[in-house]
């Protein structure tokens, strides 16, 4: 009954335990081995469990135990198993071609289908007795420019010329394999209740690669 539990009977148990000088307030259900009949709840403020119930005592309550509730670890694991989309890199100049010495602008773009992306809410996930939804958000991005250099992790999804804040300049020609790594976070809610922070990070893997051709310029005199 600690940790803000709202189970029926917990408030009385907490008060009783305080009056008895402390202890961990709990409600305990028991059933004899090999049967389906539950007895309880019984209040306790001590570690362990109360004595076994006298199954012949008609005053002992016979009720089913409360439905099990998932732990925050189980909720986080369910989040990490969601079918996430994966971003790819959009670049300017357009046409996947740029010039040596010219700043190239990068932007992370998410597909409209094929998985959950920032801003989406998942379908309800059944976890024990709970129906849980997840709201997806981006945490950060890291851009791999394909020439051995990367950006640092940044919350920016990049942008287009001239306002985009993710740029890189190549100093040699050739074909570069460019991609963006992404990490996602989220919130969860139970049975349509209030959104709560999740505290888990989904580090996406194997994001798609986009080939970028880096070309040079040549000058000549004409008559």
Backbone as a ProteinNet text record, in pm:
[ID]
protein_1_A
[PRIMARY]
XXXXXXXXXXXXXXXXXXXXXXXXXXXXXXXXXXXXXXXXXXXXXXXXXXXXXXXXXXXXXXXXXXXXXXXXXXXXXXXXXXXXXXXXXXXXXXXXXXXXXXXXXXXXXXXXXXXXXXXXXXXXXXXXXXXXXXXXXXXXXXXXXXXXXXXXXXXXXXXXXXXXXXXXXXXXXXXXXXXXXXXXXXXXXXXXXXXXXXXXXXXXXXXXXXXXXXXXXXXXXXX
[TERTIARY]
81.3	0	84.4	215.6	300.2	312.4	380.6	402.4	279.7	185.2	69.5	-38.7	-41.5	-144.2	-282.8	-378.4	-516.6	-607.5	-547.9	-630	-721.9	-843.6	-940.7	-886.1	-892.4	-842	-702.6	-632.8	-494.9	-488.5	-578.7	-572.7	-588.4	-682	-700	-576.5	-516.3	-397.6	-281.3	-263	-154.3	-172.5	-296.1	-323	-297	-343.6	-323.6	-174.2	-96.9	46.2	115.5	73.8	133.1	100.6	-21.5	-61.5	12.8	56	129.3	280.3	321.5	462	541	474.1	545.4	531.6	621	612.2	560.5	573	528.7	382.1	293.4	150.3	121.7	56.8	25.6	-110.1	-171.8	-289.9	-248.1	-283.7	-237.8	-357.8	-356.1	-453.1	-381.7	-450.6	-392.9	-494.9	-443.1	-530.3	-458.4	-531	-468.7	-415.6	-301.2	-239.1	-335.3	-348.5	-433.2	-578.7	-611.5	-749.8	-752.7	-874.4	-894.2	-962.2	-977.1	-1048.8	-950.5	-972.7	-886.2	-946.6	-860.6	-900.7	-831.2	-905.3	-844.7	-931.9	-881.4	-742.7	-725.7	-602.6	-564.4	-461.7	-477.7	-385.5	-259.8	-146	-21	71	152.1	251.5	393	406.8	536	585.1	716.4	764.7	702.4	709.3	653	504	434.9	291.1	219.8	89.6	13.6	5	-38.2	-56.4	-156.6	-146.9	-244.3	-386	-481.8	-619.5	-682.8	-777	-857.6	-971.9	-960.7	-1058.7	-1197.9	-1208.7	-1340.7	-1403.6	-1330.3	-1382.8	-1466.6	-1598.8	-1683.2	-1665.2	-1596	-1578.1	-1461.5	-1377.1	-1263.5	-1315.4	-1284.6	-1335.4	-1279.1	-1365.6	-1327.3	-1347.7	-1241.7	-1249.2	-1132.7	-1149.5	-1035.9	-932.1	-805.3	-701.8	-715.9	-658.6	-665.2	-590.3	-627.7	-556.1	-410.7	-319.5	-178.4	-153.8	-58.8	-22.3	121.4	151.1	287.7	380.3	506.1	606.7	649.5	715.8	763.2	867.4	941.3	1037.5	965.6	854.5	777.2	717.8	674	618.1	726.2	844.4	954.7	993.3	995.2	1027	923.2	795.3	690.6	710.8	756.1	784.5	896.4	1003	1117.8	1085.7	980.3	941.3	841.7	804.5	709.8	770.2	685.6	735.8	764.4	884.8	921.6	958	926.2	975.7	1122.9	1187.7	1327.7	1344.9	1414.1	1429	1537.9	1526.8	1635	1674.8	1783.2	1837.2	1795.8	1738.3	1709.7	1814.4	1863.1	1974.7	1948.7	2013	2021	2166.6	2209.1	2133.2	2054.2	1946	1858.3	1924.3	1864.9	1916.3	2029.1	2054.2	2161.2	2296.8	2321.1	2449.2	2488.5	2616	2664.3	2804.3	2857.3	2988.2	3090.8	3214.1	3324.6	3329.4	3342.3	3353.3	3220.6	3109.4	2977.8	2907.7	2857.4	2784.1	2662.1	2649.4	2535.1	2444.6	2314.1	2216	2148	2124.5	2069	1941.1	1850.6	1723.6	1679.4	1640.3	1586.7	1439.7	1401.3	1261.9	1209.9	1085.2	1023.4	921.4	914.5	815.1	674.5	577.5	438.8	378.3	436.6	389.6	508.6	478.8	586.5	634	563.2	602.7	570.4	593.9	564.2	676.5	638.8	734.9	699.4	787	757.8	622.2	543.7	410.1	300	334.2	233.9	198.7	78.4	35	10.7	66.5	55.7	-85.4	-115.1	-236.5	-224.3	-336.9	-328.5	-255.4	-165.9	-91.2	-146	-185.8	-237.5	-120.9	-107	2.3	-56.8	-63.2	-132.8	-276.2	-315.7	-453.6	-467.6	-360.7	-363.1	-369.8	-434.8	-431.8	-348.3	-234.7	-136.1	-116.4	-114.2	-79.6	51.2	126.7	253.4	249.8	298.1	312	460.9	492.3	631	685.1	810.7	877.5	1023.4	1083.8	1225.8	1309.8	1420	1515.8	1628.3	1699.5	1808.3	1847	1934.9	1980.1	2132.1	2192.7	2334.5	2350.4	2410.7	2421.3	2558.8	2557.4	2680.1	2696.1	2801.1	2817.2	2882.1	2926.5	2979	3124.3	3191.1	3333	3418.4	3363.6	3436.7	3404.7	3322.5	3287.4	3137.3	3101.8	2962.2	2936.9	2809.6	2772.7	2771.3	2762	2734.7	2585.2	2544.7	2402	2334.1	2225.1	2154.8	2004.1	1930.6	1784.7	1725.2	1809	1760.4	1738.8	1624.7	1597.9	1653	1729.9	1787.3	1686.7	1719.4	1629.6	1687	1615.5	1652.6	1730.1	1793.8	1861.9	1757.6	1784.2	1908.9	1902.2	1789	1770.8	1814.3	1842.1	1880.6	2008.8	2012.5	2128.8	2220.7	2194.4	2283.1	2346.6	2474.8	2544.9	2681.4	2734.2	2867.7	2925.2	3057.2	3125.4	3228	3221.7	3314.3	3436.3	3550.5	3674.6	3731.1	3655.6	3701.7	3580.4	3600.3	3490.6	3472.5	3358.6	3331.2	3188.4	3153.2	3020.5	3024	2932.9	2926.7	2794.6	2802.4	2682.6	2641.6	2531.3	2487.1	2367.1	2364.1	2247.5	2234.9	2120.6	2097.2	2054.5	2125.4	2087.2	1988.1	1887.9	1785	1760.1	1727.6	1685.1	1550	1460.1	1323.1	1294.7	1207.6	1157.6	1005.6	939.1	793.1	730.2	599.4	517	417.7	357.9	256.5	136.7	22.3	-96.1	-170.7	-242.2	-312.1	-461.5	-527.5	-673.3	-723.5	-650	-692	-670.1	-590.1	-565	-463.6	-402.7	-307.1	-175.8	-109.5	20.1	125.6	215.6	324.1	456	563.1	694.3	738	808.8	843.3	983.6	1079.1	1215.9	1288.5	1253	1322	1361.2	1472.5	1522.8	1535.1	1470.1	1480.4	1586.3	1698.7	1807.9	1787.7	1739.7	1709	1837.4	1823.6	1939.3	1908.9	2015.7	2006.6	1916.9	1931.7	1858.1	1904.9	1815.3	1850.1	1960.4	2039.9	2151.9	2111.3	2150.9	2127.8	2263	2278.5	2404.6	2406.1	2515.3	2535.2	2660.1	2646.2	2761.2	2821.7	2950.1	3023	3107.3	3083.4	3153.8	3235	3332.3	3415.5	3373.5	3439.7	3413.7	3539	3522.8	3635.8	3613.5	3715.5	3704.5	3791.4	3748.9	3827.2	3795.1	3887.8	3869.1	3806.1	3712.1	3649.3	3660	3669.3	3679.6	3543.7
-121.9	0	126.5	112.4	230.7	273.3	384.9	431.4	491.9	542.7	610.8	518.7	392.3	299.8	346.8	328.8	368.9	247.4	128.2	9.4	24.8	-27.4	-17.3	-85.9	-17.5	-72.1	-25.9	34.3	76.1	191.9	288.9	406	364.5	271.7	224.9	149.6	70.3	-6.4	85.9	189.5	285.5	352.2	394	458.3	360.9	237.1	137.9	112.9	105.2	80	195.7	317.1	433.1	430.3	391.8	386.1	274.8	172.6	62.3	87.6	202.7	238.3	219.2	195.6	185.6	49.5	21.2	-102.3	-75.7	-173.9	-160.4	-200.1	-105.2	-139	-220	-335.6	-420.3	-488.1	-521.1	-606.1	-738.6	-848.9	-980.2	-1070.5	-1135.1	-1239.6	-1373.8	-1477	-1611	-1713.1	-1826.5	-1938	-2068.7	-2167.6	-2298.2	-2359	-2422.5	-2484.8	-2586.7	-2581	-2675.8	-2634.9	-2512.7	-2464.8	-2333.8	-2290.3	-2162	-2061.1	-2092.2	-2002.5	-1910.4	-1781.2	-1680.4	-1630.2	-1600.9	-1544.5	-1408.8	-1308.2	-1177.8	-1066.9	-946.1	-918.1	-911.9	-942.3	-926.9	-814.7	-731.3	-620.5	-667.7	-612.8	-642.5	-522.2	-505.9	-398.4	-454.2	-585.1	-648.3	-716.4	-744.3	-825.8	-965.2	-1034.8	-1168.2	-1164.8	-1269.5	-1280.5	-1312.5	-1283	-1319	-1470.2	-1519.7	-1664.3	-1717.3	-1844.4	-1902.4	-1887.2	-1861.8	-1842.5	-1974.3	-1962.2	-2076.9	-2088.6	-2184.8	-2192.5	-2227.9	-2269.9	-2301.5	-2183.9	-2073.3	-1955.4	-1874.3	-1868.1	-1797	-1646.8	-1593.2	-1447.3	-1400.7	-1493	-1452.7	-1418	-1298.2	-1260.2	-1350	-1384.7	-1466.3	-1382.4	-1324.1	-1235.9	-1266.4	-1241.7	-1259.7	-1150.9	-1179.7	-1077	-969.6	-852.4	-747.5	-789.6	-739.4	-776.9	-732.4	-808.3	-770.8	-643	-566.4	-442.7	-452.7	-405.1	-413.4	-316.8	-351.1	-262.3	-160.5	-53.6	46.5	-15.6	-116.2	-184.4	-256.3	-323.6	-391.4	-291.9	-176.9	-73.7	-20.7	1.5	49.6	-54.8	-180.9	-287	-291.9	-270.5	-268.4	-152.1	-38.8	77.9	45.6	-16.4	-45.2	-147.2	-225.1	-325.7	-272.9	-145.5	-88.6	-85.9	-87.8	-83	61.6	106.7	244.1	258.4	374.2	410.1	451.4	464.9	506.8	624.9	729.4	847.6	829.1	906.4	913.9	1060.4	1082.9	1217.8	1280.5	1400.7	1482.9	1593.9	1624.9	1720	1828.5	1941.2	2048.1	2083.4	2103.5	2108.3	1979	1994.9	1881.4	1790.9	1672.7	1577.8	1491.7	1493.5	1413.3	1438.6	1565.3	1604.3	1739.3	1752.5	1877.9	1905.9	2022.3	2065.4	2066.2	2036.1	2053.7	2199.6	2221.5	2357.9	2428	2366.3	2428.6	2368.7	2452.5	2397	2317.2	2197.1	2110.7	2108.5	2121.9	2127.2	1991.2	1949.6	1817.7	1831.3	1736.5	1736.4	1591.3	1554.9	1421.8	1418.2	1323.9	1311.4	1173.4	1170	1045.5	999.3	870.4	819.7	832.1	848.2	862.2	728.6	618.9	485.1	399.6	284.1	191.1	192.8	257.2	255.7	386.1	388.6	505.4	607.3	734.3	843	951.7	1050	1157	1222	1237.7	1294	1190	1064	957.6	905.4	848.6	775.4	631.7	538	397	345.4	232.3	160.6	107.8	86.9	35.6	-97.7	-108.4	-230.5	-293.7	-420.4	-489.7	-544.9	-499.3	-542.9	-583	-713.6	-766.9	-715.1	-641.9	-593.1	-451.6	-393.6	-253.7	-243.6	-137.4	-98.4	29.1	21	129	183.8	317.4	386.3	461.5	475.2	546.7	663.8	778.9	896.4	912.6	917.1	914.7	1056.4	1077.1	1206.3	1180.2	1274	1260.3	1310.9	1242.9	1289.7	1365.9	1299.3	1367.8	1291	1356.6	1303.1	1317.6	1229.4	1243.5	1213.3	1306.4	1297.6	1243.2	1138.8	1078.9	1127	1205.3	1270.4	1180.7	1062.8	967.5	985.6	1083.6	1105.1	1083	1009.1	984.3	1081.2	1180.5	1278.5	1272.7	1306.7	1309.5	1436.2	1469.4	1577.2	1522.5	1609.9	1565.8	1536.4	1470.9	1449.1	1584.1	1604.8	1732.6	1708.7	1798	1787	1836.8	1896.1	1953.7	1847.2	1856.2	1769.5	1829.4	1937.4	2001.5	2087.2	2125.3	2210.8	2244	2329.1	2367.8	2499	2523.1	2650.1	2763	2878.7	2918.7	2905.8	2854.3	2855.4	2727.3	2621.3	2495.1	2507.9	2439.7	2453.9	2331.4	2234.8	2118.9	2125.6	2160.6	2174.3	2107.3	2074.9	2015.6	2050.5	2069.7	2103	1994.6	1940.9	1836.1	1897.7	1832.6	1886.5	1798.8	1694	1611	1551.6	1512.1	1455.4	1306.7	1253.3	1111.7	1089.3	963.8	926.9	903.7	966.4	955.1	887.9	800.2	736.3	811.8	882.9	972.4	909.8	922.6	876.8	958.1	944.4	1011.3	906.3	901.3	814.7	891.8	820.9	887	809.7	883.3	824.1	883.2	795.9	835.5	816.5	901.8	888.9	891.8	892.7	894.7	910.3	914.8	913.6	798.5	761.4	655.3	697.3	636.6	657.6	524.7	511.4	387.5	410.2	327.2	333	474	545.1	678.3	786.3	761.6	859.9	964.9	1027.4	1134.9	1078.2	1155.8	1114.5	1124.7	1026.4	1022.6	998.8	1059.3	1040.3	895.6	848.2	707.1	677.6	763.6	741.3	631.8	607.8	508.4	572.3	526	579.6	464.7	479.8	382.6	431.5	362	396.9	316.3	382.3	312.3	262.3	154.2	92.8	75.5	71	40.7	139.5	267.5	367.7	366.4	401.3	392.8	490.8	448.9	528.9	595.9	721.3	795.7	827.8	796	825	969.1	1037.4	1176.4	1184	1243.9	1259.6	1398.4	1400.5	1526.1	1548.4	1656.8	1683.9	1812	1827.1	1946.8	2041.8	2154.8	2254.4	2273.2	2314.3	2337.7	2469.7	2551.6	2681.2	2678.4	2753.3	2761.4	2893.6	2938.4	3060.9	3026.8	3109	3089.9	3219.7	3202.5	3322.7	3353.5
0	0	0	-4	-12	-157.2	-179.1	-315.3	-379.8	-300.9	-356.9	-408.1	-360.8	-408.4	-366.7	-457.3	-429.3	-412.7	-392.7	-375.4	-255.7	-270.7	-162	-37	75	200.1	234.8	140.7	168.1	266	252.5	340.4	486.5	513.6	651.4	699.7	610.9	648.9	680.9	602.4	626.5	762.5	792.5	922	1036.2	1022.3	1127.5	1151.7	1044.8	1060.6	1131.1	1099.5	1167.2	1316.4	1350.1	1490.5	1563.6	1492.2	1552.9	1555	1510.2	1518.8	1391.3	1280.6	1153.2	1089.9	996.6	919.7	780.7	695.8	557.2	546	512.9	503.3	376.8	395.5	281.1	300.3	189.9	187.6	126.4	194.3	150.8	124.1	6.6	-26.7	-23.3	21.5	25.8	-25.5	-70.7	-106.3	-73.4	-26.5	0.1	-128.9	-119.4	-236	-297.3	-428.2	-498.9	-508.1	-461.6	-469.5	-545.5	-579.1	-646.7	-555.3	-427.6	-336.8	-265.8	-282.6	-221.9	-91.5	5.6	134.4	150	192.1	213.8	160	167.7	208.9	360.3	405.3	543.9	552.6	653.9	672.2	743.6	704.7	773.3	765.1	869.8	873.1	882.8	874.2	896.5	769.7	761.4	648.9	653.4	543.8	537.8	511.9	549.2	525.1	654.8	664.7	785.1	799	915.8	933	831.9	797.1	703.9	756.9	670.1	716	761.2	854	895.2	795.1	706.3	597	646.9	773.2	828.4	902.3	909	978.4	879.8	897.1	799.5	800.8	903	908.4	821.6	778.6	694.7	555.3	506.2	372.9	264.3	172.1	57.9	-67.9	-117.9	-234.7	-327.2	-454.8	-547	-523.6	-548.7	-532.6	-639	-615.2	-716.8	-842	-957.6	-1080.9	-1073.7	-1132.1	-1127.8	-1207.4	-1163.1	-1232.1	-1281.1	-1401	-1453.9	-1382.1	-1376.5	-1320.5	-1425.7	-1381.6	-1476.6	-1570.2	-1521.6	-1608.4	-1721.7	-1691.8	-1795.4	-1894.1	-1845.1	-1933.8	-2027.7	-1975.1	-2058.6	-2163.1	-2124.3	-2220.3	-2331.8	-2297.3	-2399.1	-2495.3	-2443	-2528.5	-2627.2	-2579.5	-2665.5	-2773.2	-2753.8	-2853	-2956	-2947.5	-3043.3	-3183.8	-3287.6	-3425.3	-3468.7	-3445.8	-3478.4	-3626.3	-3682	-3814.5	-3803.6	-3918.3	-3919.1	-4014.5	-3971.2	-4055.7	-4159.9	-4266.5	-4364.2	-4379.1	-4451.1	-4463.9	-4596	-4585.1	-4703	-4708	-4829.3	-4839.8	-4943.4	-4924.7	-5023.9	-5043.5	-5170.5	-5295.7	-5321.9	-5397.2	-5426.1	-5529.9	-5545.8	-5643.2	-5592	-5459.2	-5398.3	-5463.9	-5494.8	-5553.5	-5494.4	-5456.9	-5400.5	-5454	-5420.4	-5469.8	-5357.5	-5391.7	-5298.1	-5255	-5123.7	-5072	-5052.5	-5091	-5076.6	-4954.3	-4862.5	-4747.7	-4793.7	-4741.7	-4770.4	-4648.1	-4671.4	-4561.9	-4548	-4420.9	-4392.5	-4309.2	-4332.9	-4258.8	-4240.8	-4116.9	-4089.7	-4128.8	-4213.8	-4257	-4218.2	-4172.1	-4127.5	-4230	-4257.9	-4354	-4296.7	-4385.1	-4342.1	-4300.2	-4344.4	-4307.3	-4266.9	-4208.4	-4178.2	-4035.4	-3945.5	-3805.4	-3735.7	-3604.1	-3521.7	-3532.1	-3540.4	-3551.8	-3450.6	-3429.3	-3333.4	-3360.4	-3251.7	-3262.2	-3267.7	-3296.5	-3304.3	-3165.9	-3156.1	-3037.1	-3078.9	-3005.2	-3040.1	-3019.5	-3081.7	-3048.3	-2905.8	-2836.1	-2698.6	-2692.9	-2595	-2569.9	-2442.6	-2449.1	-2332	-2252.3	-2129	-2043.1	-1908.3	-1883.9	-1767.2	-1767.1	-1663.2	-1656.6	-1710.1	-1761.9	-1805.9	-1957.2	-2002.9	-2143.6	-2153.5	-2221.3	-2220.1	-2360.3	-2369.2	-2494.1	-2474.1	-2583	-2579	-2677.5	-2631.3	-2717.6	-2750.7	-2880.2	-2926.2	-2943.6	-2903.8	-2923.6	-2960.1	-3031.9	-3064.4	-2947.7	-2923.6	-2822.6	-2889.2	-2981.3	-3050.9	-3176.7	-3255.3	-3383	-3392	-3471.2	-3504.2	-3652.5	-3724.9	-3870.2	-3908.5	-3990.5	-4041.8	-4185.6	-4210.8	-4341.2	-4445.7	-4407.8	-4504.8	-4541.6	-4482.6	-4511.9	-4388.3	-4290.5	-4166.1	-4055.3	-4082.1	-3979.9	-3951.5	-3828.8	-3786.9	-3706.9	-3693	-3601.9	-3460	-3362.7	-3226.2	-3214.1	-3106.4	-3084.3	-3064.8	-3133	-3128.9	-3131.9	-3068.3	-3070.8	-3202.1	-3287.5	-3412.6	-3518.7	-3586.3	-3700.7	-3828.8	-3818.7	-3936	-4009.1	-4130.9	-4207.9	-4343.8	-4414.6	-4550.3	-4551.8	-4664	-4685.7	-4686.5	-4624.7	-4557.7	-4405.1	-4350.3	-4205.1	-4135.9	-4212.1	-4150.2	-4069.9	-3955.6	-3866.7	-3868.6	-3957.1	-3971.4	-4110.2	-4115.9	-4243.9	-4235.5	-4353.1	-4361.4	-4497.9	-4504	-4628.5	-4659.8	-4781.8	-4824.3	-4891	-4868.3	-4926.6	-5037.7	-5077.6	-5189.2	-5259	-5382.3	-5460.9	-5429.7	-5472.5	-5453.6	-5407.8	-5389.9	-5343.6	-5193.3	-5122.6	-4977.2	-4936.8	-4836.9	-4782.9	-4655.9	-4666.2	-4558.7	-4487.1	-4355.3	-4279.8	-4151.9	-4086	-3958.9	-3856.4	-3744.9	-3632.7	-3546.1	-3494.9	-3414.3	-3286.1	-3179.9	-3053.8	-3016.3	-2968.8	-2937.2	-2789.3	-2737.4	-2601.2	-2608.3	-2493.5	-2498.4	-2362.4	-2363.1	-2243.5	-2255.4	-2143	-2145.4	-2062.4	-2093.2	-2011.1	-1999	-1887.5	-1855.6	-1866.9	-1948.5	-1963	-1993	-2077.8	-2119	-2016.5	-1913.5	-1808.9	-1849.5	-1749.2	-1774	-1828.1	-1913.6	-1967.5	-1858.8	-1855.1	-1757.4	-1830.3	-1776.3	-1837.5	-1824.2	-1926.6	-1934.8	-1883.8	-1917	-1871.6	-1946.4	-2072.3	-2154.5	-2287.2	-2345.1	-2471.8	-2571.7	-2686.4	-2795	-2893.4	-2897.4	-2989.5	-3117.4	-3221.6	-3345.7	-3412	-3486.5	-3552.2	-3700.9	-3780.6	-3924	-3998.8	-3969	-4045.8	-4191.8	-4284.3	-4425.8	-4465.7	-4563.6	-4613.6	-4744.1	-4760.6	-4884.4	-4948.2	-5075.6	-5143.4	-5192.9	-5164.3	-5205.3	-5292.4	-5408.9	-5498.3	-5478.2	-5445.4	-5427.2	-5552.3	-5621.8	-5746.9	-5732.7	-5822.3	-5822.9	-5933.4	-5939.3	-6043.9	-6127.3	-6249.1	-6338.7	-6409.3	-6414.5	-6483.5	-6609.1	-6710.8	-6834.3	-6902.6	-6982.5	-7058.7	-7193.5	-7234.2	-7365	-7443.2	-7570.1	-7655	-7714.7
[MASK]
+++++++++++++++++++++++++++++++++++++++++++++++++++++++++++++++++++++++++++++++++++++++++++++++++++++++++++++++++++++++++++++++++++++++++++++++++++++++++++++++++++++++++++++++++++++++++++++++++++++++++++++++++++++++++++++++

